[in-house]
Short mmCIF file of C-alpha atoms and ligand atoms in Angstrom, two decimals:
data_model
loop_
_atom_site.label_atom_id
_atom_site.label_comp_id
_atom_site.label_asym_id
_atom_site.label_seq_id
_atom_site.Cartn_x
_atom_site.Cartn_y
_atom_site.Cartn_z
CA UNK A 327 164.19 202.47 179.07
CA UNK A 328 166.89 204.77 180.16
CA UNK A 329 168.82 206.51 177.04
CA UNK A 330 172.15 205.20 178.39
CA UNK A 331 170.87 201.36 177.97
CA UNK A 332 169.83 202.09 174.53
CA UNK A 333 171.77 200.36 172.09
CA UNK A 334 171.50 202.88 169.60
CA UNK A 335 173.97 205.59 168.10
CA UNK A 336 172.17 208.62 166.26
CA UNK A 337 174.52 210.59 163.14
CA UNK A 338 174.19 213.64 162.96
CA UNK A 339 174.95 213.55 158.78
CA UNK A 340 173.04 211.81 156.27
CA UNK A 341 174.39 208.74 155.06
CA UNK A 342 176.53 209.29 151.79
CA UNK A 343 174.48 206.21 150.06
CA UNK A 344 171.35 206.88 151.49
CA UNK A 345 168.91 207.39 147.99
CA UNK A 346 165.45 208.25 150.16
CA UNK A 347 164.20 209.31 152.78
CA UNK A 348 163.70 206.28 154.62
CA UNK A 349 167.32 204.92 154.05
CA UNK A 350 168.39 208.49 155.36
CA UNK A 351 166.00 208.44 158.69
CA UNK A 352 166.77 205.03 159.97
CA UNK A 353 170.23 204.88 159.07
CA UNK A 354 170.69 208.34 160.70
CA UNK A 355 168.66 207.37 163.68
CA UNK A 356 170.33 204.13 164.23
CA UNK A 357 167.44 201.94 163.76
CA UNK A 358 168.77 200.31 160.54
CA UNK A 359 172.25 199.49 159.10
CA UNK A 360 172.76 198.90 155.60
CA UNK A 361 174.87 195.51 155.04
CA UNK A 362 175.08 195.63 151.34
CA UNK A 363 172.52 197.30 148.39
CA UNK A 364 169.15 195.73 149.00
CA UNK A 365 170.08 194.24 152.09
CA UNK A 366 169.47 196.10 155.87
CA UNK A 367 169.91 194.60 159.08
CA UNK A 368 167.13 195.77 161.80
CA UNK A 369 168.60 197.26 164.88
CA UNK A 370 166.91 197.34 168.29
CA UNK A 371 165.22 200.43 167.58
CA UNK A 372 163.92 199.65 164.35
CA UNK A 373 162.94 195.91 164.88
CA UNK A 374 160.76 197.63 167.70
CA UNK A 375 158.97 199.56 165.42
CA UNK A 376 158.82 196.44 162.89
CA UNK A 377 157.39 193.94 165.81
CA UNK A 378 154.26 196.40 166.35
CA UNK A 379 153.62 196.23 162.35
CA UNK A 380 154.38 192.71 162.42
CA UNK A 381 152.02 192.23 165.09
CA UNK A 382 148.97 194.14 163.82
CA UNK A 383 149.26 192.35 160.29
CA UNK A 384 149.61 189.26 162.72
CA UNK A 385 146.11 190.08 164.72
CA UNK A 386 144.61 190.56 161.30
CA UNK A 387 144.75 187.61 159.79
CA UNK A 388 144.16 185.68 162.64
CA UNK A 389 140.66 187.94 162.77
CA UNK A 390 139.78 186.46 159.32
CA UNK A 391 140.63 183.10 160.08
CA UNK A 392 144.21 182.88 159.43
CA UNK A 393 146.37 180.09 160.43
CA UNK A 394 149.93 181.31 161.25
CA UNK A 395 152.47 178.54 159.60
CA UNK A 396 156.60 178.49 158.48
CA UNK A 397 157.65 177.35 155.18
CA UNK A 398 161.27 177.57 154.24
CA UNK A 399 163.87 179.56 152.39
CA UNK A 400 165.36 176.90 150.66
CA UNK A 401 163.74 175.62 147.66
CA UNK A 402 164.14 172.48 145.67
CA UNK A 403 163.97 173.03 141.61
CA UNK A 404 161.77 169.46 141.98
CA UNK A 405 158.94 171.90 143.24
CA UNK A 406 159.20 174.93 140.96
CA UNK A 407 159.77 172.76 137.78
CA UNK A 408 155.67 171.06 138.57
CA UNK A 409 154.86 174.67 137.67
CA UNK A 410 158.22 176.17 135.29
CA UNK A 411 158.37 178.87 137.59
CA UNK A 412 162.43 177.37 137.88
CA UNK A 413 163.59 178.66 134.60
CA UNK A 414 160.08 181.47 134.22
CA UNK A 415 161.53 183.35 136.87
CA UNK A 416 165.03 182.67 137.24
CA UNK A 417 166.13 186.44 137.07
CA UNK A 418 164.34 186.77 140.17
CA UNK A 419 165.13 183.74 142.14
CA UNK A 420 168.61 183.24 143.70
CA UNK A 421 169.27 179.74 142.56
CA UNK A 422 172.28 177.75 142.78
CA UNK A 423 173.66 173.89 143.38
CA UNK A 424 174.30 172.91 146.70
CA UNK A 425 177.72 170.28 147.69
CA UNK A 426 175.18 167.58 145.89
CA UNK A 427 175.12 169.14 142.83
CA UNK A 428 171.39 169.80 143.32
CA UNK A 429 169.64 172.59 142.09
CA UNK A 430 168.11 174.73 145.07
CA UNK A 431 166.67 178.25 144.94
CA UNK A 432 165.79 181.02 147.63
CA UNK A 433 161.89 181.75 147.98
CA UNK A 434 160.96 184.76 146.47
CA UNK A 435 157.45 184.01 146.90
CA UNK A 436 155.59 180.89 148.25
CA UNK A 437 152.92 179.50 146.00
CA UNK A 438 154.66 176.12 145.05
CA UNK A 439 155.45 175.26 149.06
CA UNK A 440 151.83 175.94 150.26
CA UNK A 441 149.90 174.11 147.49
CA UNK A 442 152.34 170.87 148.33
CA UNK A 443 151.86 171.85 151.67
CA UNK A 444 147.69 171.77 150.87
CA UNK A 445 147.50 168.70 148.44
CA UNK A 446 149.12 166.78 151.52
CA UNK A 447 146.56 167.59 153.84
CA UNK A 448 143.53 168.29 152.09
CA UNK A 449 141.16 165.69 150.53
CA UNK A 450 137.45 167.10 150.77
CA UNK A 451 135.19 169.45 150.67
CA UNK A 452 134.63 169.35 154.45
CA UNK A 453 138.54 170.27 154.61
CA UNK A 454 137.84 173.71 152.90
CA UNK A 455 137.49 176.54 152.94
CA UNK A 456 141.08 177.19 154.64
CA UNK A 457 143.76 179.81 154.58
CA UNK A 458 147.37 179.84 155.69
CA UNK A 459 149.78 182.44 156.59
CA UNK A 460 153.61 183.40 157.32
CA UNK A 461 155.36 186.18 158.45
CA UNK A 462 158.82 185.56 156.76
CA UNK A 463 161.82 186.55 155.06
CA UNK A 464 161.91 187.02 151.33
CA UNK A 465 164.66 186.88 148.71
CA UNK A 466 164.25 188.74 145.15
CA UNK A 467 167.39 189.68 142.55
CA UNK A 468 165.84 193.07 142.24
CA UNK A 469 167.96 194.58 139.16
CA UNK A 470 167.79 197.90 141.01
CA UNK A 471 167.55 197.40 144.55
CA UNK A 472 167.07 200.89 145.68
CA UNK A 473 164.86 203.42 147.76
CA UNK A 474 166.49 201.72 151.20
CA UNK A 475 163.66 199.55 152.94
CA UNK A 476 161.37 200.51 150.29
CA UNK A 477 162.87 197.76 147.34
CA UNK A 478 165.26 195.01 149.04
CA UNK A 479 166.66 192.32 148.16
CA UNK A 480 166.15 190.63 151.18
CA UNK A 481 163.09 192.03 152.89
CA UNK A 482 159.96 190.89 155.10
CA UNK A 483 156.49 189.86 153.29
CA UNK A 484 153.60 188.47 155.18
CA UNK A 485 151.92 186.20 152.43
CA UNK A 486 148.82 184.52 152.78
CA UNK A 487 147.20 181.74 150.50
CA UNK A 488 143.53 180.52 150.80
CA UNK A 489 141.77 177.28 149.37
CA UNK A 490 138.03 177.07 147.91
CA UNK A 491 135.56 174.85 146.74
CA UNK A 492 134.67 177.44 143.76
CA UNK A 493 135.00 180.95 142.43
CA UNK A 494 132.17 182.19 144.52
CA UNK A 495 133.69 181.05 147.44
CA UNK A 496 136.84 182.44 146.79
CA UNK A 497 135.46 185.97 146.03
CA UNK A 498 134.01 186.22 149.22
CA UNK A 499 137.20 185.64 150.89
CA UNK A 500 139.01 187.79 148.68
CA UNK A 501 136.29 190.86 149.31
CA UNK A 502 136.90 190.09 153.03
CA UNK A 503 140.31 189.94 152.94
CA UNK A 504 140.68 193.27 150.96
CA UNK A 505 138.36 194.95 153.81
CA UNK A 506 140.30 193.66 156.69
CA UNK A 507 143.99 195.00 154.56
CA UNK A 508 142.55 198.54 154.82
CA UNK A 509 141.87 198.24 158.18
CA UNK A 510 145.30 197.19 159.25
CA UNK A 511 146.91 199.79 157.07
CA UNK A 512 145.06 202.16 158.75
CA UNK A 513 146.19 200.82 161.85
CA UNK A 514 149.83 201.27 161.94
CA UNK A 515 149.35 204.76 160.14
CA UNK A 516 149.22 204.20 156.81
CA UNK A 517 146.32 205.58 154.51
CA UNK A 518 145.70 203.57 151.04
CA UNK A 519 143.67 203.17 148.41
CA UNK A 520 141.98 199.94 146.93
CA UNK A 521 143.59 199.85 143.13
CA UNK A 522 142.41 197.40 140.19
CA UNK A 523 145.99 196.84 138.63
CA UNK A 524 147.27 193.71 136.65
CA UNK A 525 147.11 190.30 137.59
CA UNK A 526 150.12 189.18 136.01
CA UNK A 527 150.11 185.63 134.48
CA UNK A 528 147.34 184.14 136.61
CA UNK A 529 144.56 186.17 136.12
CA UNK A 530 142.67 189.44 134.42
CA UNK A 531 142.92 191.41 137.76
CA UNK A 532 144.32 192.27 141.16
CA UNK A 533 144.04 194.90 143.81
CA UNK A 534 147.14 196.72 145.18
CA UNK A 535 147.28 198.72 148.27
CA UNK A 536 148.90 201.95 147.58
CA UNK A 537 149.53 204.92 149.77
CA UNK A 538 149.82 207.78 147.94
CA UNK A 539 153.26 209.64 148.43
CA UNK A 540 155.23 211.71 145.79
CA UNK A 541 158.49 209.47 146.61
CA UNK A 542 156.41 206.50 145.39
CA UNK A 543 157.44 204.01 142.34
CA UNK A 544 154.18 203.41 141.55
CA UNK A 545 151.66 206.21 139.47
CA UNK A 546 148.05 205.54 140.33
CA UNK A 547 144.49 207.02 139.17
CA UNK A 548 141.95 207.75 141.50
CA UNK A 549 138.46 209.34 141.91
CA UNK A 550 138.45 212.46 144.13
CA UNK A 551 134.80 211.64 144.98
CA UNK A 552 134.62 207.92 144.88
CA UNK A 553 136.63 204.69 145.35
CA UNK A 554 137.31 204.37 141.79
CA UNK A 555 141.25 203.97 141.55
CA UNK A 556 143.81 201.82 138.94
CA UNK A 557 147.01 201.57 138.54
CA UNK A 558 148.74 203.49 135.32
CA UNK A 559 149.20 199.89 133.48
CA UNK A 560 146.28 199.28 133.66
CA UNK A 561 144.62 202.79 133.65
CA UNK A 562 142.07 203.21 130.72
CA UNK A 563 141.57 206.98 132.26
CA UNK A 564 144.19 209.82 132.53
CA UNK A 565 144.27 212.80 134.85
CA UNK A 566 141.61 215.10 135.14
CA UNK A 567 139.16 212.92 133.41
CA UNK A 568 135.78 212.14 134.62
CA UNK A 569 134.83 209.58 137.00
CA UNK A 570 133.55 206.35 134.73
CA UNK A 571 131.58 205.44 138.00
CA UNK A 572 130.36 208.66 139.31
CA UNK A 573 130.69 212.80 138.84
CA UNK A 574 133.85 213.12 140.65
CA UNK A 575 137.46 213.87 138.45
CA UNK A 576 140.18 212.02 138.23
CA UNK A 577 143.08 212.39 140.08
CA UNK A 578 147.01 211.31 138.96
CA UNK A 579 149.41 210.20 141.98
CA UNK A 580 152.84 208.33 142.59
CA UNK A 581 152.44 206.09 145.12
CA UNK A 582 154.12 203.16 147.42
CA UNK A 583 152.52 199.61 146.57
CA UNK A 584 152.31 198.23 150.44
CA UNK A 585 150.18 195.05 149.84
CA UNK A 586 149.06 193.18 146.81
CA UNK A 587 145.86 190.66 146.65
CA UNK A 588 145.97 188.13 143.61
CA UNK A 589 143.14 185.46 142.11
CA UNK A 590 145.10 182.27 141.28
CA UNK A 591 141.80 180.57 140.27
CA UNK A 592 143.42 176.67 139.70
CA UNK A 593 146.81 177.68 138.10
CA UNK A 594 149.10 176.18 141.36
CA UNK A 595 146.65 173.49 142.30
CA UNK A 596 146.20 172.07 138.09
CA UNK A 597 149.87 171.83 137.70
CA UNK A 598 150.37 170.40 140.78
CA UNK A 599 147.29 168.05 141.08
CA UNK A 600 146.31 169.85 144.09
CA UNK A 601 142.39 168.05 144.24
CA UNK A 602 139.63 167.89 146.64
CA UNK A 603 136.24 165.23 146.29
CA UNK A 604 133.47 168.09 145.97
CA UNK A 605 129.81 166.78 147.99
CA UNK A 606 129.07 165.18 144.87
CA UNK A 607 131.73 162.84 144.98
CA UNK A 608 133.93 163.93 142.29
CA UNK A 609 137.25 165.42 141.95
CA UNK A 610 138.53 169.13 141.45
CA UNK A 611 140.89 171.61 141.48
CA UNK A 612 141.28 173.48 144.38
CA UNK A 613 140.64 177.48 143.88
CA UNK A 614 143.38 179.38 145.49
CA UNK A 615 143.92 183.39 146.32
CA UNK A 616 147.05 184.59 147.80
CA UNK A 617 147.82 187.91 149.58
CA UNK A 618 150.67 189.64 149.91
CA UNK A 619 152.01 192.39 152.47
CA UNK A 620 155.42 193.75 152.31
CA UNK A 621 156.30 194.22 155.97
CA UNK A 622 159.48 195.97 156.21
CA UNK A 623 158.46 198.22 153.22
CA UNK A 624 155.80 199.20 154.94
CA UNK A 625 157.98 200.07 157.73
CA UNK A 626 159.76 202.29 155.06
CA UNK A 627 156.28 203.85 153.52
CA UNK A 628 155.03 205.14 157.39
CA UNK A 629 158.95 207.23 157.09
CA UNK A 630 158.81 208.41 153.86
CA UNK A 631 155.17 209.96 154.67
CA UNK A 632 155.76 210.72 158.49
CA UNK A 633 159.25 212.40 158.04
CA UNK A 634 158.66 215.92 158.24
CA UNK A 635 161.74 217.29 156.24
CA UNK A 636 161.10 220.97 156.84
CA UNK A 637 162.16 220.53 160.65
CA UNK A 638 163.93 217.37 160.11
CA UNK A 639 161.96 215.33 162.34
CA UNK A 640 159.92 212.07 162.65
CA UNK A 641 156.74 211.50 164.15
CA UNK A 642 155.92 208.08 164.03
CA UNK A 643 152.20 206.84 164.35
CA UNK A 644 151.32 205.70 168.26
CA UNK A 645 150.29 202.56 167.29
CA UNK A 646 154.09 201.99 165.71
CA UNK A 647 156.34 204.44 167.70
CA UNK A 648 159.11 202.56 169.30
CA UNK A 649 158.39 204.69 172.40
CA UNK A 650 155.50 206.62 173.20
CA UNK A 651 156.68 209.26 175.15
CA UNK A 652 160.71 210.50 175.38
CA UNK A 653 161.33 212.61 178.63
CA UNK A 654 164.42 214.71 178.48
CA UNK A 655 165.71 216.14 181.56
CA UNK A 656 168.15 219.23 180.61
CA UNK A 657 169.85 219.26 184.38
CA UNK A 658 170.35 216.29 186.08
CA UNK A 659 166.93 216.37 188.20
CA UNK A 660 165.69 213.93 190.85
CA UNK A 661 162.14 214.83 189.34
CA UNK A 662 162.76 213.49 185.91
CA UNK A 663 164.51 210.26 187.35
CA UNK A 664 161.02 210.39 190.00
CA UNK A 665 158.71 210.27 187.22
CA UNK A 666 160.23 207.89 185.36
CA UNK A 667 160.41 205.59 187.71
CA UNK A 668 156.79 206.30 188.50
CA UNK A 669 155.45 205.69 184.83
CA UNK A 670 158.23 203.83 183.36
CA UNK A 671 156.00 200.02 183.73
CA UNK A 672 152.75 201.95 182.91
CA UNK A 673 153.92 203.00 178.95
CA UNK A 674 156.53 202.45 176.60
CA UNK A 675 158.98 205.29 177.96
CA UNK A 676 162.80 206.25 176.71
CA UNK A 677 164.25 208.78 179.22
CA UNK A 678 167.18 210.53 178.38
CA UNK A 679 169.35 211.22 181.47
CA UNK A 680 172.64 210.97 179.21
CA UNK A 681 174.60 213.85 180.28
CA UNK A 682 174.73 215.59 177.14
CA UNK A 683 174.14 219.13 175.76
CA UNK A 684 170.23 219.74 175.72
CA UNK A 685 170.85 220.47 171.70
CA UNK A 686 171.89 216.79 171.05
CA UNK A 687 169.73 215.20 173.22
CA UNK A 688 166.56 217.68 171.11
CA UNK A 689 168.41 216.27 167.63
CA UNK A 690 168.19 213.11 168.78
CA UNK A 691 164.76 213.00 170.23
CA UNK A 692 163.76 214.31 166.93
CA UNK A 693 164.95 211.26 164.92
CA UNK A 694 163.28 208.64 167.88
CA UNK A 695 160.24 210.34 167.43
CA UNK A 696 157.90 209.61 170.24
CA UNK A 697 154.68 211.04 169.75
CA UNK A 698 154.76 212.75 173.01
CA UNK A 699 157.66 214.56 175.00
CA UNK A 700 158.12 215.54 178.67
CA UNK A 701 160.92 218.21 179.22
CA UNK A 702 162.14 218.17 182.88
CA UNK A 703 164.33 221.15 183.16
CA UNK A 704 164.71 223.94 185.99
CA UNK A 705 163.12 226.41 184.00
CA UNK A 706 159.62 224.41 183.64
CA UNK A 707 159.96 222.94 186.99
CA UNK A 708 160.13 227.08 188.46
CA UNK A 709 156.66 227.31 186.44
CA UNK A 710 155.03 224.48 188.07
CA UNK A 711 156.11 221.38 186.26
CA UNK A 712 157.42 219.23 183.17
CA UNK A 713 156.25 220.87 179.64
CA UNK A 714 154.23 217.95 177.58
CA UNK A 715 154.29 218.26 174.12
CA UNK A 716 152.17 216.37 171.55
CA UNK A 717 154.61 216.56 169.00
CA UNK A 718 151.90 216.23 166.19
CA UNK A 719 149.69 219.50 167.06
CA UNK A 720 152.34 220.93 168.19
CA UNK A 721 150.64 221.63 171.27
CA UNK A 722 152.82 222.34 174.35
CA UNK A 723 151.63 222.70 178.50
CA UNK A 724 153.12 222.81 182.02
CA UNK A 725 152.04 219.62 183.93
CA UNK A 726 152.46 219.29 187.82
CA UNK A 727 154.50 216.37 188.34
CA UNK A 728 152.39 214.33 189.79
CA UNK A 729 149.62 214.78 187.28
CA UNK A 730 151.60 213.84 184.02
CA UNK A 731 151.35 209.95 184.42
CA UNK A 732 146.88 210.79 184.34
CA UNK A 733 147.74 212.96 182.09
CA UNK A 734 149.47 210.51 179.56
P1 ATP B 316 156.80 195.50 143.05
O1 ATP B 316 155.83 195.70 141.92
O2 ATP B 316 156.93 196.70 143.92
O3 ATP B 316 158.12 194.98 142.58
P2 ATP B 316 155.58 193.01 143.45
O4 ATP B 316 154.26 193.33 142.84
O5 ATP B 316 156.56 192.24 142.69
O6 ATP B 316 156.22 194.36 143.97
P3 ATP B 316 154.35 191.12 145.26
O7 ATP B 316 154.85 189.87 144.69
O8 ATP B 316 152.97 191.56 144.99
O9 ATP B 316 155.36 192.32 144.87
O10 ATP B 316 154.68 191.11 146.82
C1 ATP B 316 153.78 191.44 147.86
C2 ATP B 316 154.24 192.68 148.60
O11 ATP B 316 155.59 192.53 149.05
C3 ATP B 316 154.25 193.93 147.75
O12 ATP B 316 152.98 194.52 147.72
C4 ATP B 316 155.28 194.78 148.47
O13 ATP B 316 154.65 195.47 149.54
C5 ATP B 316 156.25 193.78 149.03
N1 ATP B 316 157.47 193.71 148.20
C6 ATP B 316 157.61 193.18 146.97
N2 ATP B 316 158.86 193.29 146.52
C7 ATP B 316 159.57 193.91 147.52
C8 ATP B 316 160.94 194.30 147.67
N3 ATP B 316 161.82 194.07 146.71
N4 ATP B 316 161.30 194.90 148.83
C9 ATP B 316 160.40 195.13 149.81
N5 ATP B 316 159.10 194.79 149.72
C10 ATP B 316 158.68 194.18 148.60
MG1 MG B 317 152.62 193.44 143.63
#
């Protein structure tokens, strides 16, 4: 894409209200505007970056036998009041009446849809296991809505929700599931660790993903030699301890929660007679897990560990980068405009032929942050070529023209 189609609109100073450094970075680099606290609407640039996360979460669950569905925003009390979750979590939930006079709330979370969703469609044992999905938009009164993408108030969540015959079952699911979650983290850039934390009001335990990063919410505890990590509320060790599973000492962290797995054992389907006829005929209660990642602050968690504030500059992952290489010409050159048009259908490509000083177009480049840059200029064209730089070793070379598309 050519930088003058770009709907986009870089600034140079940092927003007055930004309070991190992802609300500063993709306000500043145009791929997010800020519509009201908690609330940011994706602009092309960013909903780029958000369709490649979106997509690897997508290509994961599918892996583990995920079935992609839609439930809805809109929420009828009827629903919530099988469980009390109307009035338990009211503070959370947007609720209010509609013209009707009935009571309707905005999903914060999806447990009551699914399981009516389930005890519709499932009857027995041959039916299970199974395990739904969505990609969708979530709505939580956050008292302090803050940290831009990081907390909203309106954000994405992928949430998933699987259905067993027993706890065995279930656990096996739940193992795999928690495998396949560090594998897409790692995916789209994001290191994290496996954490025992609380499992609220349905059960004893359950495992957040958490990347460590001093701008984090969240304090963790982890092993420097093994996988032994918990969160603080939980945390029966403190920092510099030893290991309770091996040698290794105990390390204390803030961190970003980026996906959380629960155990709902038969809490939803009980209360909401959610049965299946086991092979011996009789009737139970379906086991359920759910899974939760948050999408757009995950989005947030790759800029708050990717910005690199000492030369004010993002370097986004290649698996996430909304392009993968930016070239730059610094004259007006028929060889930049050439090898664009030679690569441009080959990779994802921005090429800025705006004609604007060289020191913008650098500033700007530096909040896009494609992981690779080709400067076209008269000075590296007189020693043989573009320069390519891979802007995360820092490593810079003259390429002959006709050798950077092998090259890339
Ligand atoms: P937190 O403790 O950070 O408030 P939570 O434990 O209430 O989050 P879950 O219900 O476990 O959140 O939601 C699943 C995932 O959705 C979380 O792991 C997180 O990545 C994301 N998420 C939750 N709340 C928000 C929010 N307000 N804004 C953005 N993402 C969120
Ligand atoms: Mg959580």
């Amino acid at each position: 894409m050519k930088a003058t189609k770009l709907f986009f609109k870089t600034r140079k100073e940092s927003p007055k209200d930004a309070d991190s450094i992802n609300a500063n970075v993709l306000v500043r680099g145009g791929y997010v505007q800020k519509h009201m606290a908690g609330v940011y609407g994706l602009l092309p640039l960013g909903l780029k970056v958000y369709r490649k996360i979106e997509n690897i979460v997508r290509e994961g669950m599918n892996s583990i036998d995920g079935q992609e569905i839609m439930m809805n925003v809109l929420q009828p009390r009827e629903l919530w009041d099988e469980t009390g979750r109307f009035s338990e979590i009211s503070e959370i939930m947007y609720q209010f009446k509609d013209k009707n006079g009935k009571d309707i709330g905005l999903a914060p979370t999806h447990e009551e849809q699914v399981t009516d969703i389930i005890r519709h469609h499932i009857k027995s044992y041959k039916d299970l296991p199974t395990s739904l999905y969505q990609i969708q938009v979530k709505f939580r009164n956050e008292p302090r809505a803050k940290s831009g993408l990081l907390r909203g108030r309106e954000f994405m969540m992928k949430d998933m929700y699987s259905f067993h015959v027993d706890e065995k079952d279930f656990e096996n699911y739940y193992k795999k599931v928690g495998e396949k979650y560090l594998d897409i983290f790692s995916k789209i850039g994001l290191k994290t660790k496996y954490v025992a934390a609380d499992g609220g009001i349905f059960s004893k335990y359950s495992h957040e993903f958490q990347v460590i990063c001093p701008t984090g919410e969240d304090t963790i505890y982890y092993c420097d030699k093994c996988d032994f990590a918990e969160n603080k509320e939980i945390a029966k060790v403190k920092n510099e301890d030893k290991c309770p599973k091996c040698d290794g000492k105990i390390i204390e962290a803030k961190s970003i929660e980026v996906g959380n797995i629960f155990p709902l054992k038969n809490k939803f389907s009980s209360a909401m007679g959610a049965k299946f006829v086991d092979n011996n005929g009789s009737e139970k209660d379906l086991i359920m897990g759910c899974y939760g990642i948050g999408l757009t602050r995950a989005l947030a968690a790759i800029v708050e560990v990717y910005f690199d504030q000492e030369n004010n500059m993002m370097i986004w992952p290649e698996s996430v980068a909304p392009f993968d290489v930016e070239i730059i010409s610094l004259e007006k050159n028929k060889e930049a405009e050439e090898l664009y048009e030679k690569i441009k259908d080959k990779i994802e490509i921005l090429y800025d032929d705006r004609d604007i000083s060289a020191g913008e177009k650098f500033a700007e480049a530096d909040l896009i942050g494609a992981p690779k840059r080709v400067i076209v200029s008269e000075k590296s064209l007189k020693s043989g070529g573009a320069e390519l730089i891979d802007l995360k070793s820092g490593e810079s070379q003259i390429v002959e023209i006709e050798e950077i598309a092998s090259v890339l």
